[in-house]
CSV table of C-alpha atoms and ligand atoms in Angstrom, one decimal:
chain,number,residue,atom,x,y,z
A,6,MET,CA,-63.5,98.1,192.0
A,7,ALA,CA,-66.2,98.2,189.4
A,8,GLU,CA,-67.5,95.6,187.9
A,9,PHE,CA,-66.8,94.6,183.9
A,10,ILE,CA,-68.7,96.2,182.0
A,11,PRO,CA,-66.9,96.3,177.9
A,12,GLN,CA,-67.5,99.9,176.8
A,13,GLU,CA,-70.6,100.3,173.9
A,14,SER,CA,-68.3,102.3,171.1
A,15,CYS,CA,-68.6,102.5,167.5
A,16,ALA,CA,-68.5,98.7,166.6
A,17,ASP,CA,-65.6,98.4,164.4
A,18,ILE,CA,-64.9,100.7,162.5
A,19,HIS,CA,-62.4,98.3,160.0
A,20,GLU,CA,-65.3,95.6,159.7
A,21,PRO,CA,-68.8,96.8,160.0
A,22,ASN,CA,-70.0,93.7,160.1
A,23,SER,CA,-68.1,92.5,163.5
A,24,LEU,CA,-70.2,92.7,167.2
A,25,THR,CA,-68.6,94.3,169.9
A,26,VAL,CA,-67.7,92.4,172.9
A,27,SER,CA,-70.7,93.4,174.6
A,28,GLN,CA,-73.1,92.5,172.0
A,29,ALA,CA,-71.8,89.1,171.8
A,30,GLN,CA,-71.5,88.8,175.7
A,31,GLN,CA,-75.3,90.0,175.6
A,32,GLN,CA,-76.7,87.5,172.9
A,33,ILE,CA,-75.0,84.6,174.7
A,34,ILE,CA,-77.0,85.6,178.1
A,35,ASP,CA,-80.3,85.9,176.4
A,36,LEU,CA,-80.0,82.6,174.8
A,37,ILE,CA,-79.7,80.7,178.3
A,38,ALA,CA,-81.8,79.9,180.9
A,39,PRO,CA,-80.5,79.0,184.4
A,40,ILE,CA,-80.7,74.8,185.0
A,41,THR,CA,-83.4,74.2,187.6
A,42,THR,CA,-82.3,70.4,188.8
A,43,TRP,CA,-80.9,70.5,192.6
A,44,GLU,CA,-79.5,67.5,195.2
A,45,LYS,CA,-78.2,67.7,198.4
A,46,CYS,CA,-74.8,66.8,199.2
A,47,SER,CA,-72.6,67.0,202.5
A,48,LEU,CA,-71.8,70.2,204.0
A,49,ARG,CA,-67.9,69.9,203.2
A,50,ASP,CA,-68.7,68.8,199.1
A,51,SER,CA,-70.9,71.7,198.8
A,52,LEU,CA,-67.6,73.7,198.7
A,53,ASP,CA,-67.7,76.0,195.0
A,54,ARG,CA,-71.2,74.6,194.6
A,55,ASN,CA,-74.1,76.9,193.9
A,56,LEU,CA,-76.8,77.0,196.3
A,57,HIS,CA,-80.4,75.8,195.2
A,58,LEU,CA,-82.1,76.9,198.3
A,59,PRO,CA,-80.7,79.9,200.4
A,60,ILE,CA,-79.0,79.7,203.6
A,61,ILE,CA,-82.1,80.7,206.2
A,62,SER,CA,-80.4,80.5,209.9
A,63,THR,CA,-82.7,78.6,212.3
A,64,ILE,CA,-80.5,79.7,215.5
A,65,GLN,CA,-79.3,82.5,216.9
A,66,VAL,CA,-75.5,83.5,216.6
A,67,PRO,CA,-73.9,83.5,219.1
A,68,ALA,CA,-76.6,81.3,220.8
A,69,HIS,CA,-76.0,83.5,224.3
A,70,ASN,CA,-74.4,86.0,225.7
A,71,ASN,CA,-70.7,85.4,226.2
A,72,SER,CA,-67.8,87.5,227.0
A,73,ALA,CA,-65.3,88.4,224.0
A,74,MET,CA,-61.9,89.1,226.1
A,75,ASP,CA,-60.7,87.0,229.6
A,76,GLY,CA,-61.1,88.8,232.2
A,77,TYR,CA,-63.9,89.5,235.1
A,78,ALA,CA,-68.1,89.8,234.3
A,79,ILE,CA,-69.7,92.0,236.5
A,80,GLN,CA,-73.3,94.3,236.7
A,81,GLY,CA,-72.1,97.7,234.5
A,82,ALA,CA,-74.2,99.7,237.0
A,83,ASP,CA,-71.3,98.9,239.9
A,84,ILE,CA,-69.0,100.9,237.9
A,85,SER,CA,-67.8,103.5,240.2
A,86,GLY,CA,-65.1,106.0,239.0
A,87,THR,CA,-61.7,104.8,238.0
A,88,GLN,CA,-60.8,102.7,240.9
A,89,PHE,CA,-63.4,100.1,242.7
A,90,SER,CA,-63.6,96.6,244.2
A,91,LEU,CA,-66.0,93.8,244.0
A,92,LYS,CA,-65.9,90.4,245.7
A,93,LYS,CA,-65.0,87.4,243.1
A,94,ILE,CA,-67.8,84.4,243.7
A,95,GLY,CA,-67.2,82.1,241.0
A,96,THR,CA,-65.4,80.9,237.4
A,97,ALA,CA,-67.0,80.4,234.2
A,98,PHE,CA,-65.1,78.5,231.3
A,99,ALA,CA,-66.3,78.2,227.3
A,100,GLY,CA,-68.4,75.5,227.7
A,101,HIS,CA,-68.3,75.2,231.6
A,102,PRO,CA,-71.3,78.0,232.3
A,103,TYR,CA,-70.9,79.7,235.7
A,104,GLU,CA,-74.4,78.4,237.5
A,105,GLY,CA,-75.3,80.6,240.1
A,106,GLU,CA,-76.2,84.8,239.8
A,107,VAL,CA,-73.6,87.6,240.3
A,108,ASN,CA,-75.4,90.5,242.4
A,109,SER,CA,-74.2,93.9,242.9
A,110,GLY,CA,-71.0,94.2,244.5
A,111,GLU,CA,-69.6,90.7,243.3
A,112,CYS,CA,-68.1,89.3,240.2
A,113,ILE,CA,-66.6,86.2,238.6
A,114,ARG,CA,-63.6,85.2,236.5
A,115,ILE,CA,-64.5,84.8,232.9
A,116,MET,CA,-62.8,83.1,230.0
A,117,THR,CA,-63.3,84.0,226.4
A,118,GLY,CA,-66.4,82.6,224.7
A,119,ALA,CA,-68.2,81.6,228.3
A,120,MET,CA,-71.6,82.4,228.8
A,121,MET,CA,-72.3,85.6,230.8
A,122,PRO,CA,-73.9,84.8,233.6
A,123,ASP,CA,-77.3,86.1,234.9
A,124,GLY,CA,-76.9,89.6,236.1
A,125,CYS,CA,-73.6,90.7,234.3
A,126,ASP,CA,-73.7,92.8,231.7
A,127,THR,CA,-69.8,93.9,231.7
A,128,VAL,CA,-66.1,92.2,231.7
A,129,ILE,CA,-63.8,94.0,233.0
A,130,MET,CA,-60.0,92.7,231.1
A,131,GLN,CA,-57.7,91.2,233.7
A,132,GLU,CA,-54.7,93.4,232.7
A,133,HIS,CA,-57.0,96.4,234.6
A,134,VAL,CA,-57.7,94.6,238.0
A,135,GLU,CA,-55.2,93.6,240.9
A,136,ILE,CA,-56.5,90.4,242.9
A,137,ASP,CA,-56.2,90.0,246.7
A,138,ASN,CA,-57.6,86.6,247.5
A,139,LYS,CA,-61.1,87.0,247.0
A,140,THR,CA,-61.4,91.3,246.1
A,141,VAL,CA,-61.0,92.4,242.5
A,142,THR,CA,-59.9,96.1,242.2
A,143,VAL,CA,-60.4,97.7,239.4
A,144,HIS,CA,-58.5,100.8,237.9
A,145,GLY,CA,-58.8,102.6,234.7
A,146,LEU,CA,-61.8,104.3,232.9
A,147,GLN,CA,-64.8,101.3,232.4
A,148,ILE,CA,-67.7,101.3,230.5
A,149,GLN,CA,-71.3,99.8,231.1
A,150,GLY,CA,-71.8,96.2,228.2
A,151,GLN,CA,-67.9,96.3,227.3
A,152,HIS,CA,-66.1,93.4,225.6
A,153,ALA,CA,-69.5,91.1,226.1
A,154,ARG,CA,-71.0,89.6,222.7
A,155,LEU,CA,-74.6,89.9,222.6
A,156,ALA,CA,-77.0,87.0,222.0
A,157,GLY,CA,-77.8,86.9,218.3
A,158,GLU,CA,-75.4,90.0,217.4
A,159,ASP,CA,-74.2,88.2,214.6
A,160,ILE,CA,-77.1,86.1,213.4
A,161,GLN,CA,-81.0,86.3,214.1
A,162,THR,CA,-83.3,83.6,213.2
A,163,GLY,CA,-84.7,84.0,209.7
A,164,ASP,CA,-82.0,85.7,208.7
A,165,VAL,CA,-80.6,84.4,204.8
A,166,LEU,CA,-77.0,84.2,204.8
A,167,LEU,CA,-76.5,82.9,201.4
A,168,LYS,CA,-78.8,83.7,198.6
A,169,GLU,CA,-80.3,81.0,196.2
A,170,GLY,CA,-77.3,80.7,193.3
A,171,HIS,CA,-74.5,81.6,195.6
A,172,GLN,CA,-71.4,79.6,195.0
A,173,VAL,CA,-69.8,78.2,198.4
A,174,THR,CA,-66.5,79.6,199.1
A,175,PRO,CA,-64.6,78.5,202.6
A,176,ALA,CA,-65.7,81.2,204.4
A,177,ASP,CA,-69.3,80.1,203.7
A,178,LEU,CA,-68.5,76.7,205.0
A,179,GLY,CA,-67.7,77.7,207.9
A,180,LEU,CA,-71.0,80.2,208.3
A,181,ILE,CA,-73.6,77.1,207.3
A,182,ALA,CA,-71.6,74.8,210.1
A,183,SER,CA,-71.8,77.6,212.6
A,184,LEU,CA,-75.8,77.0,212.0
A,185,GLY,CA,-75.5,73.0,212.8
A,186,PHE,CA,-76.7,72.1,209.2
A,187,SER,CA,-74.6,68.9,207.8
A,188,GLU,CA,-76.3,69.1,204.5
A,189,VAL,CA,-76.9,71.7,201.4
A,190,THR,CA,-79.3,71.5,198.6
A,191,VAL,CA,-77.4,72.8,195.3
A,192,LYS,CA,-77.9,72.8,191.5
A,193,ARG,CA,-76.8,69.3,189.7
A,194,LYS,CA,-73.4,69.8,188.3
A,195,ILE,CA,-73.5,70.6,184.6
A,196,ARG,CA,-71.7,68.6,182.1
A,197,VAL,CA,-69.3,70.1,179.6
A,198,ALA,CA,-67.8,68.3,177.4
A,199,PHE,CA,-65.0,69.7,174.8
A,200,PHE,CA,-62.6,68.0,171.8
A,201,SER,CA,-59.9,70.2,169.7
A,202,THR,CA,-59.7,70.1,166.1
A,203,GLY,CA,-57.0,69.9,163.8
A,204,ASP,CA,-55.1,67.7,161.3
A,205,GLU,CA,-51.8,68.8,163.1
A,206,LEU,CA,-52.7,68.2,166.8
A,207,ARG,CA,-50.8,65.4,168.8
A,208,SER,CA,-51.7,64.5,172.2
A,209,VAL,CA,-48.9,64.5,174.9
A,210,GLY,CA,-46.9,61.1,175.0
A,211,GLN,CA,-46.7,61.1,171.5
A,212,ILE,CA,-44.4,61.6,169.0
A,213,LEU,CA,-44.7,64.7,166.4
A,214,GLU,CA,-43.9,64.9,162.6
A,215,ALA,CA,-43.3,67.3,160.6
A,216,GLY,CA,-45.9,70.4,161.2
A,217,GLN,CA,-47.2,68.5,164.0
A,218,ILE,CA,-47.7,70.1,167.4
A,219,TYR,CA,-48.6,69.2,170.5
A,220,ASP,CA,-52.3,70.0,171.1
A,221,SER,CA,-52.4,72.4,174.1
A,222,ASN,CA,-55.7,73.9,174.1
A,223,ARG,CA,-57.6,70.7,175.7
A,224,TYR,CA,-55.1,70.9,178.5
A,225,THR,CA,-56.4,74.9,179.5
A,226,LEU,CA,-59.9,74.0,178.9
A,227,TYR,CA,-59.8,71.1,181.3
A,228,GLY,CA,-58.1,73.9,183.9
A,229,MET,CA,-60.3,76.4,183.6
A,230,LEU,CA,-63.3,73.9,183.9
A,231,LYS,CA,-62.2,72.5,186.4
A,232,ARG,CA,-61.5,75.9,188.5
A,233,LEU,CA,-65.5,76.2,187.7
A,234,GLY,CA,-66.3,73.7,189.4
A,235,ILE,CA,-67.5,71.6,186.5
A,236,GLU,CA,-66.7,67.9,185.6
A,237,PRO,CA,-65.1,67.9,182.2
A,238,ILE,CA,-65.9,65.5,179.7
A,239,ASP,CA,-62.1,64.9,177.3
A,240,MET,CA,-63.2,63.9,173.7
A,241,GLY,CA,-59.4,64.2,173.1
A,242,VAL,CA,-58.8,65.7,169.3
A,243,VAL,CA,-60.8,65.3,166.0
A,244,THR,CA,-58.8,65.3,162.3
A,245,ASP,CA,-60.3,67.8,160.0
A,246,ASP,CA,-62.6,65.3,158.7
A,247,LYS,CA,-66.4,65.9,158.1
A,248,ASP,CA,-67.6,62.5,159.3
A,249,ALA,CA,-65.2,62.8,162.0
A,250,LEU,CA,-66.7,65.8,163.6
A,251,ARG,CA,-70.3,65.4,162.2
A,252,SER,CA,-70.0,62.4,165.0
A,253,ALA,CA,-67.3,64.2,167.5
A,254,LEU,CA,-70.2,66.8,167.6
A,255,GLN,CA,-73.4,64.1,167.7
A,256,LEU,CA,-72.0,62.3,170.5
A,257,ALA,CA,-70.7,65.7,172.8
A,258,SER,CA,-74.3,66.7,172.6
A,259,GLU,CA,-75.6,63.8,173.9
A,260,GLN,CA,-73.5,63.6,176.6
A,261,ALA,CA,-73.1,67.2,177.8
A,262,ASP,CA,-75.2,70.6,179.0
A,263,VAL,CA,-72.3,72.4,176.9
A,264,VAL,CA,-69.5,70.9,174.0
A,265,ILE,CA,-67.0,73.5,173.2
A,266,THR,CA,-64.7,73.1,170.4
A,267,SER,CA,-61.4,74.9,169.7
A,268,GLY,CA,-59.9,75.5,166.3
A,269,GLY,CA,-61.7,75.1,162.6
A,270,VAL,CA,-64.2,78.3,163.0
A,271,SER,CA,-62.1,80.5,160.4
A,272,VAL,CA,-62.3,80.8,157.0
A,273,GLY,CA,-58.9,78.4,156.0
A,274,ASP,CA,-59.9,75.2,153.6
A,275,ALA,CA,-60.0,72.9,156.6
A,276,ASP,CA,-62.4,74.9,158.4
A,277,TYR,CA,-65.6,72.1,158.4
A,278,VAL,CA,-67.0,73.1,161.8
A,279,LYS,CA,-68.9,75.5,160.0
A,280,GLU,CA,-70.5,73.5,157.9
A,281,MET,CA,-70.8,70.7,160.2
A,282,LEU,CA,-72.9,72.5,162.6
A,283,GLU,CA,-75.1,74.3,159.9
A,284,GLU,CA,-76.3,70.8,159.6
A,285,LEU,CA,-76.3,69.6,163.0
A,286,GLY,CA,-77.8,72.6,164.7
A,287,GLN,CA,-78.6,76.5,165.1
A,288,VAL,CA,-75.2,78.3,165.5
A,289,ASN,CA,-74.1,81.4,164.6
A,290,PHE,CA,-70.8,82.3,163.2
A,291,TRP,CA,-69.4,85.7,165.4
A,292,LYS,CA,-66.2,87.8,164.0
A,293,ILE,CA,-65.9,89.5,166.9
A,294,ALA,CA,-63.9,93.4,166.9
A,295,MET,CA,-61.4,91.9,169.9
A,296,LYS,CA,-58.2,90.8,170.1
A,297,PRO,CA,-57.4,87.8,170.6
A,298,GLY,CA,-60.3,85.7,169.5
A,299,ARG,CA,-62.3,86.9,167.0
A,300,PRO,CA,-63.8,84.0,165.1
A,301,LEU,CA,-66.6,82.8,167.7
A,302,ALA,CA,-68.9,80.0,166.7
A,303,PHE,CA,-71.9,80.3,169.3
A,304,GLY,CA,-75.3,78.4,169.5
A,305,LYS,CA,-77.3,74.9,170.1
A,306,ILE,CA,-76.5,71.3,168.5
A,307,ASN,CA,-79.7,69.8,169.7
A,308,ASP,CA,-80.6,70.5,173.4
A,309,ALA,CA,-76.5,71.1,174.3
A,310,LEU,CA,-75.3,74.8,173.9
A,311,PHE,CA,-72.0,75.0,171.6
A,312,PHE,CA,-69.1,77.3,171.6
A,313,GLY,CA,-66.9,77.3,169.0
A,314,LEU,CA,-63.6,78.7,170.2
A,315,PRO,CA,-60.9,80.0,168.0
A,316,GLY,CA,-57.8,77.9,167.1
A,317,ASN,CA,-55.1,80.1,168.7
A,318,PRO,CA,-53.9,79.7,172.2
A,319,VAL,CA,-54.3,82.5,173.6
A,320,SER,CA,-57.4,83.0,171.7
A,321,VAL,CA,-59.2,80.2,173.5
A,322,MET,CA,-58.1,81.5,176.9
A,323,VAL,CA,-59.7,85.0,176.3
A,324,THR,CA,-62.7,83.8,174.9
A,325,PHE,CA,-63.3,81.3,177.5
A,326,TYR,CA,-63.2,83.7,180.3
A,327,GLN,CA,-64.9,86.3,178.1
A,328,PHE,CA,-68.0,84.5,176.6
A,329,VAL,CA,-67.7,81.2,178.6
A,330,THR,CA,-67.4,82.0,181.6
A,331,PRO,CA,-70.6,83.9,181.9
A,332,ALA,CA,-72.4,81.9,180.0
A,333,LEU,CA,-71.4,78.9,181.9
A,334,LYS,CA,-72.2,80.7,185.6
A,335,LEU,CA,-75.3,81.5,184.1
A,336,LEU,CA,-76.5,78.3,183.1
A,337,ALA,CA,-75.0,76.5,186.4
A,338,GLY,CA,-77.5,78.9,188.1
A,339,ASN,CA,-74.2,80.9,189.5
A,340,ILE,CA,-75.3,83.7,190.8
A,341,THR,CA,-71.7,84.7,192.0
A,342,ARG,CA,-70.3,87.8,189.6
A,343,ARG,CA,-66.1,87.8,190.3
A,344,TYR,CA,-65.2,90.2,187.0
A,345,ASN,CA,-63.9,93.4,188.9
A,346,THR,CA,-61.5,96.1,187.3
A,347,ILE,CA,-59.5,98.5,188.8
A,348,GLN,CA,-57.7,101.3,187.7
A,349,LEU,CA,-53.7,101.6,187.4
A,350,ASN,CA,-50.7,103.2,185.9
A,351,CYS,CA,-49.2,101.1,183.6
A,352,VAL,CA,-45.7,101.2,183.2
A,353,SER,CA,-45.2,99.7,179.5
A,354,PRO,CA,-45.1,101.6,176.3
A,355,ILE,CA,-48.7,99.7,174.4
A,356,ARG,CA,-48.7,99.4,171.2
A,357,LYS,CA,-52.4,99.1,169.3
A,358,ARG,CA,-54.3,100.4,166.3
A,359,PRO,CA,-58.4,101.7,167.1
A,360,GLY,CA,-61.0,99.3,165.9
A,361,ARG,CA,-60.9,96.4,168.5
A,362,PHE,CA,-61.5,95.8,172.0
A,363,GLU,CA,-58.0,94.3,172.8
A,364,PHE,CA,-57.3,92.0,176.3
A,365,GLN,CA,-53.7,92.4,176.4
A,366,ARG,CA,-52.2,90.6,178.8
A,367,GLY,CA,-50.1,92.0,182.0
A,368,VAL,CA,-48.6,91.6,185.2
A,369,LEU,CA,-49.7,93.4,188.3
A,370,PHE,CA,-46.7,94.5,190.0
A,371,THR,CA,-45.2,96.4,193.7
A,372,ASN,CA,-43.6,99.1,192.8
A,373,ALA,CA,-40.5,100.2,194.8
A,374,VAL,CA,-42.7,102.5,197.1
A,375,GLY,CA,-45.5,100.0,197.6
A,376,GLN,CA,-47.8,100.8,194.9
A,377,THR,CA,-49.6,98.3,192.2
A,378,GLU,CA,-48.7,99.3,189.2
A,379,VAL,CA,-49.4,97.1,185.8
A,380,LYS,CA,-46.8,96.4,182.9
A,381,THR,CA,-47.6,94.4,179.8
A,382,THR,CA,-46.0,90.7,179.4
A,383,GLY,CA,-44.4,92.3,176.3
A,384,GLU,CA,-45.5,90.3,172.8
A,385,GLN,CA,-49.2,89.9,172.2
A,386,GLY,CA,-49.2,87.6,169.5
A,387,SER,CA,-52.4,85.1,170.0
A,388,GLY,CA,-50.1,81.9,170.0
A,389,ILE,CA,-47.7,83.0,172.7
A,390,LEU,CA,-49.6,81.1,175.4
A,391,ARG,CA,-46.3,81.8,177.5
A,392,SER,CA,-48.1,85.1,177.8
A,393,MET,CA,-50.8,83.6,179.8
A,394,SER,CA,-48.6,82.0,182.3
A,395,THR,CA,-46.4,84.9,182.7
A,396,ALA,CA,-49.8,87.3,183.7
A,397,ASN,CA,-52.0,87.4,186.0
A,398,CYS,CA,-54.3,90.4,185.0
A,399,PHE,CA,-55.9,91.6,181.1
A,400,ILE,CA,-55.3,95.5,180.9
A,401,LEU,CA,-58.9,96.1,178.9
A,402,LEU,CA,-58.0,98.5,175.5
A,403,ASP,CA,-61.3,99.8,174.0
A,404,GLU,CA,-61.9,100.3,170.6
A,405,ASN,CA,-61.0,103.5,170.5
A,406,CYS,CA,-57.8,103.5,172.3
A,407,ASP,CA,-54.7,103.8,169.5
A,408,GLY,CA,-51.8,102.7,171.8
A,409,LEU,CA,-50.9,104.2,174.8
A,410,GLU,CA,-47.4,106.1,176.2
A,411,PRO,CA,-45.7,104.2,178.7
A,412,ASN,CA,-47.2,105.7,182.3
A,413,SER,CA,-50.8,106.1,181.2
A,414,THR,CA,-53.7,104.8,183.5
A,415,VAL,CA,-55.2,101.5,182.4
A,416,THR,CA,-57.9,99.0,183.0
A,417,VAL,CA,-56.7,96.0,184.7
A,418,GLN,CA,-58.9,93.0,184.9
A,419,PRO,CA,-56.9,90.8,187.6
A,420,PHE,CA,-57.0,86.8,186.7
A,421,SER,CA,-57.9,86.5,190.8
A,422,GLY,CA,-61.3,86.9,189.6
A,423,LEU,CA,-61.5,84.8,186.8
A,424,ILE,CA,-59.8,81.6,187.5
B,8,LIG,P1,-57.5,77.3,163.2
B,8,LIG,O1,-58.2,77.9,164.1
B,8,LIG,O2,-58.0,76.1,163.6
B,8,LIG,O3,-57.0,77.4,162.3
B,8,LIG,O4,-56.4,77.3,164.2
B,8,LIG,C1,-55.6,78.7,164.4
B,8,LIG,C2,-54.2,77.9,165.0
B,8,LIG,O5,-54.1,77.7,166.0
B,8,LIG,C3,-53.0,77.2,163.8
B,8,LIG,O6,-51.9,77.6,164.0
B,8,LIG,C4,-53.8,75.8,165.0
B,8,LIG,O7,-52.2,75.0,164.7
B,8,LIG,C5,-53.4,76.3,166.1
B,8,LIG,N1,-54.5,75.5,166.7
B,8,LIG,C6,-54.9,74.9,167.2
B,8,LIG,N2,-55.7,74.1,167.7
B,8,LIG,C7,-54.9,73.9,168.9
B,8,LIG,C8,-54.9,73.5,170.0
B,8,LIG,N3,-55.8,72.7,170.6
B,8,LIG,N4,-53.0,73.7,170.7
B,8,LIG,C9,-52.5,74.5,170.0
B,8,LIG,N5,-52.8,74.9,169.0
B,8,LIG,C10,-53.8,75.0,168.7
B,9,LIG,MG1,-57.4,74.0,162.4
C-alpha cells in the first residue's frame, strides 16, 4: 500500500485559475504549526489522543526468561539423540517460579509464561515426553534454546516504542500497560467550531416549509470530527445574512482553534461568507480542479484557522477528508498518516471528462474467486449523500482521465484509513 500523493499534473485545462488538489493541500500545510500545549491523562483516556512525550521503556519485556510452552525445562546440553531421560525435580507455574537450581540430568515441569529456573535454557513440549513416576523420557528431535523466551526479547530498557505525535491505538494501550505506565502525556485536544449557512436549512425536529431542507452537513461534520478525537462545538444554522454571519464567525473564532462552515462560498447572490471573511480575516477563495468540491475557502480569522467548505453534502465530506483532516492532524500534533491507496480492478464503467481530479464513490467487494475488486456507487452527483453511506472507498481519477471501460485498474483510497 502506498501513501496517497495526488498527481501534480496540468491544472485544469478548462479553468487555468484553479489549483490542483495537491497544490491546495500543500498551501494549507504550509500555514499550520502544530500546537505545543499538553496535559497528562490516565492510560485508558489516552486512546486516540496524540502523544506529547514519546513512550520510552524503563524496563525490559519479558522481565525474565520464561517458557513459551507447557512442557519440561531442561539444560540444552542434556539433549542426546532423539531419545533420552531426565529426572523431574519440581514444577514452575506462571507467577510461581521454581526456586531451586536444575542440574544436568534433571528437569522441571513448566507452564507457559513461568520463569525459567537457573541452569535451564530449553523447553521440551509435553507432547514429546513420556512420564514414569519421576522419570521423563523425551522423544524426537530437540534443539537447544527451543520454546524459551528470553528476557528483553520484545523490549529493551531505553527503547523508544512510540514517538511524539503518535496517535494511541488499542494495541498501544496494551503496550504502554506492559511497561507499567498508568499515565500518559498527550497533546491538548484542539477545539473546532462549525456551523451551516443557508436560509433554506432547518434542523432535525423542525417542520419543513416549501423550499426548505434539513441540514445534514452539521451531522456529517460532527461525525468526522468525533472520529478524529476532536470535541466539536456545534453552532447550529446561520442564515444568509451579513450581520448573523459576522457575529457567528467572530464568536466561533474566539472559542476555537479552527472554524469550519459549509455553504455560501460560491458565487450565488446569497453567498455572503466571502464578503464577511474579507472583512474579518485573511482568507483565500480557491477554485480547485476537483470534483466534487470545487469551491473552498481557507485562511485565518483572528488566531483561528478557517475552512469554508462547499454546501453540497458530498462535497463537504470529500473536502473534509482531503483537506481538513490532514490539516487538523497536523495542528493537533498527530504524525499518524493513514491515507493509503491500492490499485484494484474496477468492474464498472467510469464516466469522466478530463480537467478535474475526481473522487468518485466506490464499493470494495470480494468477487466469486475471493479477490477484492471495486465498483462505483452509481450516480456521482455532489448532492447524493447516500453515495457516501453506500461507499467504503474513494476511486481516485486524475485530471487526465477521460473515463474508463469496465475492468480497468483504478487507484482506490479505502475509507478505513480515513474515518
Ligand atoms: P451553497 O454552496 O450554499 O450554494 O449550497 C449548495 C447546495 O448545497 C444547495 O443545494 C444547498 O441547499 C445545499 N446545502 C447547503 N448547506 C447544506 C446543509 N447544511 N445540509 C444539506 N444541504 C446543504
Ligand atoms: Mg447557500
